[in-house]
Short mmCIF file of C-alpha atoms in Angstrom, two decimals:
data_model
loop_
_atom_site.label_atom_id
_atom_site.label_comp_id
_atom_site.label_asym_id
_atom_site.label_seq_id
_atom_site.Cartn_x
_atom_site.Cartn_y
_atom_site.Cartn_z
CA MET A 57 170.41 122.86 73.03
CA ALA A 58 166.72 123.07 73.89
CA LEU A 59 167.75 122.40 77.47
CA PHE A 60 169.61 125.70 77.52
CA ALA A 61 166.83 127.91 76.13
CA LEU A 62 166.25 131.11 78.03
CA PRO A 63 162.96 131.35 79.93
CA THR A 64 160.18 133.17 78.12
CA SER A 65 158.24 136.13 79.54
CA PRO A 66 155.47 133.92 81.00
CA ASP A 67 158.17 131.84 82.69
CA LEU A 68 159.65 134.93 84.26
CA ARG A 69 156.24 136.14 85.43
CA ARG A 70 155.61 132.78 87.09
CA ASP A 71 158.81 133.29 89.10
CA ARG A 72 157.41 136.44 90.71
CA PRO A 73 156.26 136.22 94.35
CA ALA A 74 152.68 134.98 94.41
CA LEU A 75 149.89 136.95 96.09
CA PRO A 76 147.42 134.93 98.19
CA GLY A 77 144.45 133.66 96.20
CA ASP A 78 143.59 130.15 97.31
CA ALA A 79 140.33 128.94 98.85
CA ALA A 80 141.51 129.67 102.40
CA TRP A 81 142.26 133.29 101.53
CA TRP A 82 138.85 133.90 99.96
CA ALA A 83 137.15 132.15 102.89
CA PHE A 84 138.97 134.50 105.27
CA CYS A 85 137.83 137.48 103.19
CA ALA A 86 134.24 136.19 103.30
CA ALA A 87 134.37 135.89 107.09
CA THR A 88 135.81 139.42 107.36
CA ALA A 89 133.08 140.90 105.15
CA LEU A 90 130.34 139.02 106.99
CA ALA A 91 131.63 140.24 110.36
CA LEU A 92 131.76 143.85 109.18
CA GLY A 93 128.26 143.65 107.77
CA ALA A 94 126.95 142.17 111.02
CA PHE A 95 128.60 144.55 113.47
CA SER A 96 128.94 147.85 111.59
CA SER A 97 126.56 150.67 112.42
CA LEU A 98 127.02 152.28 108.98
CA GLY A 99 124.45 151.42 106.32
CA PRO A 100 126.89 151.44 103.34
CA HIS A 101 129.22 149.11 105.24
CA ARG A 102 126.39 146.67 105.93
CA VAL A 103 125.46 146.63 102.24
CA TRP A 104 129.08 145.99 101.33
CA GLY A 105 129.43 143.22 103.92
CA ALA A 106 126.39 141.34 102.63
CA ALA A 107 127.37 141.57 98.95
CA ALA A 108 131.09 141.00 99.48
CA SER A 109 130.59 137.92 101.64
CA LEU A 110 128.65 136.32 98.77
CA GLY A 111 131.34 137.21 96.25
CA TYR A 112 134.17 135.95 98.44
CA THR A 113 132.29 132.72 99.22
CA ALA A 114 131.76 132.07 95.53
CA ALA A 115 135.46 132.73 94.88
CA ALA A 116 136.42 130.30 97.67
CA VAL A 117 134.20 127.60 96.17
CA LEU A 118 135.69 128.13 92.71
CA ALA A 119 139.24 128.03 94.08
CA ALA A 120 138.48 124.84 96.04
CA ARG A 121 137.18 123.20 92.85
CA GLY A 122 140.42 123.94 91.05
CA ARG A 123 139.35 126.92 88.96
CA SER A 124 142.08 129.33 87.99
CA PRO A 125 143.07 132.18 90.34
CA ARG A 126 142.07 134.60 87.59
CA THR A 127 138.48 133.29 87.57
CA ALA A 128 138.19 133.26 91.36
CA GLY A 129 139.67 136.76 91.56
CA ALA A 130 137.26 138.12 88.96
CA VAL A 131 134.30 136.69 90.88
CA ALA A 132 135.65 138.23 94.11
CA VAL A 133 135.98 141.64 92.47
CA GLY A 134 132.47 141.38 91.09
CA GLY A 135 130.97 140.53 94.47
CA ALA A 136 133.14 142.78 96.65
CA VAL A 137 133.34 145.87 94.44
CA LEU A 138 130.96 145.99 91.50
CA LEU A 139 127.81 144.57 93.10
CA PRO A 140 127.81 146.75 96.27
CA LEU A 141 128.91 149.78 94.25
CA LEU A 142 125.96 149.44 91.86
CA VAL A 143 123.53 148.93 94.75
CA LEU A 144 124.84 151.96 96.65
CA LEU A 145 124.81 154.14 93.55
CA ALA A 146 121.21 153.09 92.85
CA VAL A 147 120.04 154.06 96.35
CA ASP A 148 122.35 157.11 96.53
CA ARG A 149 124.22 155.98 99.64
CA ALA A 150 127.91 156.48 100.36
CA GLN A 151 130.43 156.93 103.11
CA LEU A 152 130.62 160.39 104.70
CA GLU A 153 133.87 161.20 102.89
CA VAL A 154 132.08 161.20 99.54
CA ASP A 155 129.67 163.90 100.70
CA VAL A 156 132.54 165.92 102.14
CA VAL A 157 134.45 165.81 98.84
CA ALA A 158 131.35 166.72 96.81
CA ARG A 159 130.54 169.65 99.11
CA SER A 160 134.15 170.88 99.11
CA ALA A 161 134.17 171.03 95.32
CA GLY A 162 131.03 173.19 95.30
CA LEU A 163 132.55 175.52 97.90
CA LEU A 164 135.80 175.72 95.95
CA LEU A 165 134.07 176.70 92.71
CA SER A 166 131.80 179.24 94.39
CA GLY A 167 134.08 180.81 96.99
CA GLY A 168 137.66 179.84 96.18
CA THR A 169 138.08 177.63 99.27
CA PRO A 170 136.79 174.10 99.93
CA TYR A 171 136.32 174.77 103.65
CA LEU A 172 133.30 176.02 105.57
CA GLU A 173 134.04 179.21 107.48
CA ARG A 174 132.39 178.15 110.76
CA PRO A 175 132.17 174.36 111.11
CA THR A 176 130.34 173.12 114.18
CA VAL A 177 129.70 169.38 113.93
CA PRO A 178 132.13 166.71 112.65
CA GLU A 179 130.22 166.43 109.38
CA ASP A 180 131.07 170.09 108.63
CA PHE A 181 134.82 169.50 108.66
CA ASN A 182 136.95 168.77 105.62
CA PRO A 183 140.32 167.42 106.89
CA TYR A 184 141.74 166.98 103.38
CA LEU A 185 144.01 169.27 101.42
CA PRO A 186 142.44 171.36 98.63
CA GLY A 187 143.46 168.98 95.83
CA MET A 188 140.97 166.39 97.09
CA ALA A 189 138.11 168.63 95.97
CA ALA A 190 139.00 167.85 92.34
CA PHE A 191 137.21 164.49 92.62
CA GLY A 192 133.97 166.29 93.44
CA ILE A 193 134.12 168.76 90.55
CA PRO A 194 132.15 166.53 88.11
CA GLU A 195 129.24 166.41 90.57
CA ALA A 196 129.53 170.12 91.37
CA VAL A 197 129.38 170.99 87.66
CA ALA A 198 126.96 168.41 86.23
CA GLY A 199 124.91 167.63 89.33
CA PRO A 200 124.55 164.40 91.33
CA GLY A 201 124.40 161.17 89.36
CA PRO A 202 125.96 157.73 89.05
CA LEU A 203 128.65 158.95 86.65
CA THR A 204 129.58 162.06 88.63
CA ASP A 205 129.85 160.35 92.01
CA PRO A 206 133.26 161.24 93.55
CA ARG A 207 133.98 157.64 94.58
CA LEU A 208 134.08 156.58 90.92
CA TRP A 209 136.71 159.16 90.13
CA MET A 210 138.73 158.38 93.25
CA GLY A 211 138.63 154.66 92.45
CA ALA A 212 139.62 155.25 88.83
CA ALA A 213 142.54 157.46 89.90
CA PHE A 214 143.75 154.79 92.31
CA LEU A 215 143.50 151.86 89.90
CA GLY A 216 145.05 153.85 87.06
CA ALA A 217 147.99 155.10 89.13
CA PHE A 218 148.61 151.68 90.68
CA ALA A 219 148.57 149.96 87.28
CA LEU A 220 150.96 152.53 85.79
CA ALA A 221 153.31 151.95 88.72
CA LEU A 222 153.67 148.27 87.76
CA PRO A 223 155.72 146.79 84.91
CA ALA A 224 153.74 146.66 81.66
CA GLY A 225 153.63 142.86 81.60
CA ALA A 226 152.60 142.36 85.23
CA ARG A 227 149.66 144.67 85.88
CA ARG A 228 146.54 142.53 85.82
CA GLU A 229 147.12 140.03 88.60
CA PRO A 230 148.30 142.48 91.32
CA SER A 231 145.61 145.03 90.42
CA ARG A 232 142.88 142.38 90.47
CA TRP A 233 144.08 140.94 93.78
CA LEU A 234 144.34 144.36 95.39
CA ALA A 235 140.88 145.42 94.19
CA ALA A 236 139.44 142.24 95.71
CA CYS A 237 141.25 142.64 99.04
CA PRO A 238 138.66 143.68 101.68
CA LEU A 239 140.65 146.69 102.89
CA VAL A 240 140.60 148.08 99.33
CA ALA A 241 137.30 146.68 98.03
CA LEU A 242 135.39 148.39 100.83
CA PRO A 243 136.51 151.97 100.03
CA LEU A 244 136.17 151.29 96.30
CA ALA A 245 132.50 150.53 96.88
CA VAL A 246 131.53 152.93 99.67
CA GLY A 247 134.05 155.69 98.93
CA GLY A 248 137.54 156.24 100.30
CA VAL A 249 139.82 159.24 99.97
CA ASP A 250 142.99 157.29 100.85
CA LEU A 251 143.03 155.16 97.70
CA PRO A 252 144.13 157.81 95.15
CA VAL A 253 146.80 159.00 97.61
CA ALA A 254 148.22 155.48 97.91
CA GLY A 255 148.14 154.91 94.16
CA LEU A 256 149.98 158.16 93.41
CA MET A 257 152.63 157.35 96.03
CA CYS A 258 153.32 154.04 94.28
CA LEU A 259 153.52 155.81 90.93
CA GLY A 260 155.94 158.38 92.31
CA LEU A 261 158.23 155.70 93.73
CA ALA A 262 158.07 153.76 90.46
CA ARG A 263 159.16 156.79 88.44
CA ALA A 264 161.91 157.55 90.96
CA ALA A 265 163.23 153.99 90.62
CA GLN A 266 163.30 154.48 86.84
CA GLY A 267 165.42 157.62 87.25
CA ARG A 268 162.66 159.98 86.08
CA PRO A 269 162.73 162.77 88.67
CA GLY A 270 160.30 165.08 86.90
CA ARG A 271 157.55 162.50 86.58
CA ALA A 272 158.21 161.24 90.10
CA GLY A 273 157.90 164.77 91.46
CA LEU A 274 154.67 165.36 89.55
CA ALA A 275 153.02 162.20 90.92
CA LEU A 276 154.19 162.90 94.46
CA GLY A 277 153.14 166.54 94.24
CA LEU A 278 149.64 165.50 93.20
CA ALA A 279 149.48 163.06 96.12
CA ALA A 280 150.79 165.70 98.53
CA ALA A 281 148.02 168.08 97.43
CA LEU A 282 145.39 165.52 98.44
CA LYS A 283 146.29 164.55 101.99
CA TRP A 284 149.03 164.96 104.59
CA THR A 285 149.69 161.21 104.60
CA ALA A 286 151.42 161.50 101.21
CA TRP A 287 154.15 163.85 102.43
CA PRO A 288 156.45 161.15 103.89
CA ALA A 289 156.68 159.66 100.37
CA VAL A 290 158.63 162.68 99.12
CA PRO A 291 161.82 162.21 101.22
CA VAL A 292 161.70 158.45 100.57
CA ALA A 293 161.58 159.10 96.81
CA LEU A 294 164.43 161.61 97.07
CA ALA A 295 166.60 159.07 98.88
CA LEU A 296 165.71 156.44 96.26
CA LEU A 297 166.61 158.80 93.42
CA ALA A 298 169.92 159.67 95.01
CA THR A 299 170.93 155.99 95.06
CA ALA A 300 169.14 154.79 91.90
CA CYS A 301 171.00 157.24 89.65
CA GLY A 302 174.23 155.34 90.00
CA SER A 303 177.55 156.03 91.67
CA ASP A 304 177.69 159.59 90.38
CA GLY A 305 176.81 161.58 93.49
CA ARG A 306 176.25 164.81 91.57
CA ARG A 307 173.83 163.17 89.17
CA GLY A 308 171.88 161.66 92.04
CA SER A 309 171.78 164.96 93.90
CA ARG A 310 170.55 166.81 90.82
CA ALA A 311 167.84 164.21 90.22
CA ALA A 312 166.69 164.39 93.84
CA LEU A 313 166.67 168.20 93.74
CA ARG A 314 164.64 168.23 90.53
CA CYS A 315 162.12 165.77 91.94
CA GLY A 316 161.76 167.77 95.14
CA LEU A 317 161.25 171.04 93.28
CA VAL A 318 158.62 169.58 90.95
CA ALA A 319 156.77 168.00 93.89
CA LEU A 320 156.90 171.25 95.87
CA LEU A 321 155.72 173.42 92.99
CA THR A 322 152.93 171.00 92.06
CA ALA A 323 151.62 170.78 95.61
CA ALA A 324 151.96 174.52 96.17
CA ALA A 325 150.05 175.34 92.98
CA LEU A 326 147.14 173.17 94.10
CA VAL A 327 147.14 173.98 97.82
CA LEU A 328 148.23 177.59 98.35
CA PRO A 329 145.45 179.45 96.45
CA ALA A 330 142.69 177.81 98.50
CA ALA A 331 144.74 177.90 101.73
CA LEU A 332 145.47 181.62 101.43
CA CYS A 333 141.89 182.43 100.50
CA ASP A 334 140.88 181.70 104.11
CA SER A 335 143.91 180.69 106.13
CA GLY A 336 141.92 180.45 109.35
CA ALA A 337 139.45 177.97 107.93
CA PHE A 338 142.30 176.02 106.34
CA ARG A 339 144.05 175.61 109.70
CA THR A 340 140.83 174.70 111.51
CA HIS A 341 139.87 171.99 109.04
CA VAL A 342 143.23 170.55 107.99
CA VAL A 343 145.39 170.95 111.12
CA ASP A 344 143.31 171.43 114.25
CA PHE A 345 140.51 168.97 113.52
CA PRO A 346 142.70 165.91 112.72
CA LEU A 347 144.81 166.62 115.81
CA GLY A 348 141.72 166.81 118.03
CA LEU A 349 142.19 170.51 118.85
CA THR A 350 138.62 171.55 117.99
CA GLY A 351 135.38 171.25 119.92
CA ALA A 352 134.05 168.68 117.47
CA VAL A 353 135.49 165.19 117.79
CA SER A 354 136.68 163.41 114.68
CA SER A 355 134.90 160.20 113.77
CA ALA A 356 138.34 158.65 113.17
CA ALA A 357 138.49 156.85 116.51
CA SER A 358 139.67 153.29 115.98
CA PRO A 359 141.28 151.76 119.09
CA LEU A 360 144.86 152.14 117.93
CA PRO A 361 147.65 153.15 120.35
CA GLY A 362 147.55 156.89 119.60
CA HIS A 363 143.80 157.14 120.12
CA LEU A 364 143.92 155.02 123.27
CA LEU A 365 146.66 157.21 124.72
CA ALA A 366 144.81 160.41 123.88
CA THR A 367 141.55 159.10 125.32
CA HIS A 368 142.52 157.20 128.47
CA VAL A 369 145.91 158.53 129.64
CA PRO A 370 146.41 161.96 131.28
CA GLY A 371 148.55 163.95 128.89
CA GLY A 372 148.20 161.09 126.44
CA ARG A 373 147.59 163.36 123.44
CA THR A 374 150.95 165.03 123.97
CA LEU A 375 152.59 161.64 124.41
CA ALA A 376 151.00 160.33 121.21
CA LEU A 377 152.20 163.37 119.26
CA LEU A 378 155.68 162.91 120.74
CA LEU A 379 155.75 159.28 119.61
CA LEU A 380 154.56 160.42 116.18
CA GLY A 381 157.43 162.89 115.97
CA VAL A 382 159.98 160.30 117.11
CA SER A 383 158.74 157.90 114.42
CA ALA A 384 159.16 160.58 111.75
CA LEU A 385 162.67 161.35 113.03
CA LEU A 386 163.68 157.70 112.96
CA LEU A 387 162.43 157.36 109.39
CA ALA A 388 164.44 160.42 108.36
CA VAL A 389 167.59 159.07 110.03
CA SER A 390 167.15 155.69 108.32
CA LEU A 391 166.96 157.40 104.94
CA LEU A 392 170.24 159.21 105.62
CA VAL A 393 172.09 156.23 107.09
CA ARG A 394 170.82 153.54 104.74
CA PRO A 395 168.83 154.95 101.80
CA PRO A 396 166.71 152.46 99.82
CA ALA A 397 168.33 151.29 96.60
CA THR A 398 165.31 149.68 94.92
CA ALA A 399 161.62 150.46 94.51
CA PRO A 400 160.46 147.55 96.74
CA ALA A 401 162.87 148.65 99.47
CA ALA A 402 161.59 152.23 99.26
CA ALA A 403 157.98 151.06 99.40
CA ALA A 404 158.70 148.87 102.43
CA ARG A 405 160.43 151.78 104.23
CA LEU A 406 157.52 154.11 103.48
CA ALA A 407 154.95 151.48 104.52
CA LEU A 408 156.71 151.05 107.87
CA GLY A 409 156.80 154.80 108.45
CA LEU A 410 153.12 155.21 107.63
CA LEU A 411 152.23 152.23 109.81
CA LEU A 412 153.92 153.89 112.78
CA ALA A 413 152.23 157.21 111.99
CA ILE A 414 148.80 155.57 111.81
CA ALA A 415 149.45 153.78 115.09
CA PHE A 416 150.36 156.96 116.99
CA MET A 417 147.98 159.51 115.48
CA PRO A 418 145.45 160.69 118.12
CA ALA A 419 142.60 160.58 115.58
CA THR A 420 142.96 157.46 113.45
CA ARG A 421 140.99 154.57 111.97
CA PHE A 422 141.69 151.10 110.68
CA GLY A 423 140.88 152.24 107.13
CA TYR A 424 144.11 154.23 107.03
CA LEU A 425 145.95 150.90 106.94
CA VAL A 426 145.15 150.83 103.23
CA HIS A 427 148.30 152.94 102.70
CA PRO A 428 150.84 150.40 104.00
CA LEU A 429 148.80 147.57 102.46
CA VAL A 430 148.90 149.07 98.96
CA LEU A 431 152.61 149.87 99.29
CA ALA A 432 153.39 146.35 100.53
CA ALA A 433 151.37 144.72 97.73
CA TRP A 434 153.09 146.96 95.19
CA ALA A 435 156.50 146.08 96.61
CA VAL A 436 155.73 142.35 96.31
CA ALA A 437 154.48 142.80 92.75
CA ARG A 438 157.62 144.77 91.86
CA GLN A 439 160.01 142.09 93.11
CA PRO A 440 161.96 141.13 90.00
CA PRO A 441 162.05 137.55 88.77
CA ALA A 442 165.34 135.83 88.19
CA HIS A 443 167.45 138.43 86.50
CA ALA A 444 167.94 137.80 82.79
CA LEU A 445 171.66 138.52 83.04
CA ARG A 446 172.14 135.91 85.76
CA ILE A 447 170.18 133.41 83.68
CA ARG A 448 172.43 134.05 80.70
CA GLU A 449 175.51 133.63 82.91
CA ARG A 450 174.20 130.32 84.26
CA VAL A 451 173.48 129.07 80.73
CA ARG A 452 176.94 130.16 79.58
CA ASP A 453 178.54 128.30 82.50
CA LEU A 454 176.55 125.16 81.68
CA VAL A 455 177.70 125.32 78.08
CA ARG A 456 181.35 125.96 78.98
CA GLU A 457 181.58 123.43 81.80
CA PRO A 458 182.15 120.35 79.52
CA VAL A 459 184.84 122.22 77.61
CA ARG A 460 186.59 123.20 80.83
CA ARG A 461 186.49 119.61 82.09
CA ARG A 462 187.96 118.24 78.84
CA LYS A 463 190.83 120.71 79.09
CA GLN A 464 191.50 119.69 82.67
CA ALA A 465 191.42 115.98 81.68
CA SER A 466 193.89 116.55 78.82
CA ARG A 467 196.33 118.15 81.23
#
């Protein structure tokens, strides 16, 4: 009967889709970091590239020598996140977003709005929603320091939300791999406002898949109060709730309605007070500046289709915005025609929608791709192993097969 024993939890975890972590992957990461450090004009990025390339190279060597993926991943995290983070904290250097968040928190506490009244240069603009200022409150209250740096709080929020969005027994490996991935390790070290948004979106989808509309709405409302990019996650979660709550249409509709109301009230409570305090400044910073409608040009200018259209094609900005609207419409139609039934399917749908939005935004940068990357990695990590019920059915069939054959032979 030992041959028919059910697989244990470690066996089930081994059946999950594997994330890349061999020597070739870490060598690719090392080359990516080295290239960024060599060609970037930003000081924090050059520091990260130098430190991360060493960490990734060491991880590649360990993986090639047969060391466990856990050991290689830990070395990669140490070299790509911890080492450059400590160096940058020691010399008080960070990406521009960190300074923007810290300044917005001071403005929010002193004047009720995180936005400058008359911004002139790109560094004066704060394109984030008022909730983002919360990560700068420790520095605004206690003063600058290694422990009050906004990037620490943004990184902690991301890692915490992402871990909570995973099953309890499968949190370490995906979190460690994602932290070591260059597209995530870089903002963890130099500062990136997109990480907590992505983590909260994953958490909201996870709670929706569990049939917990209130908690899903709370997570999505918090994300929606940070940045516009989180808003597409709300309709995706509503569609997931409507299908995940079973065949009872009324139950699914009530769950979706509750989630939507909680998300709306949470976002409104965090956004409206600061937005109404100075509605003109709010529109200038959060709407006009990202769309390129101000005199100052956003530094988000990676050569993606939307930016290329807006820059090199007559009327290209209008065309890019039209393509952006069409992408949003297609996503909405897909949710109505074929709503996602599982968390991985919802994450994949949202990742595709955000990928199209990033591609067609007039002001965009490669760093925004962290959103679809995190969602895709979370979807892979959430793929269930062989279902326990199917395993039990297969074992039962194996046990009953000899009996069935004996009965057929006796006939």
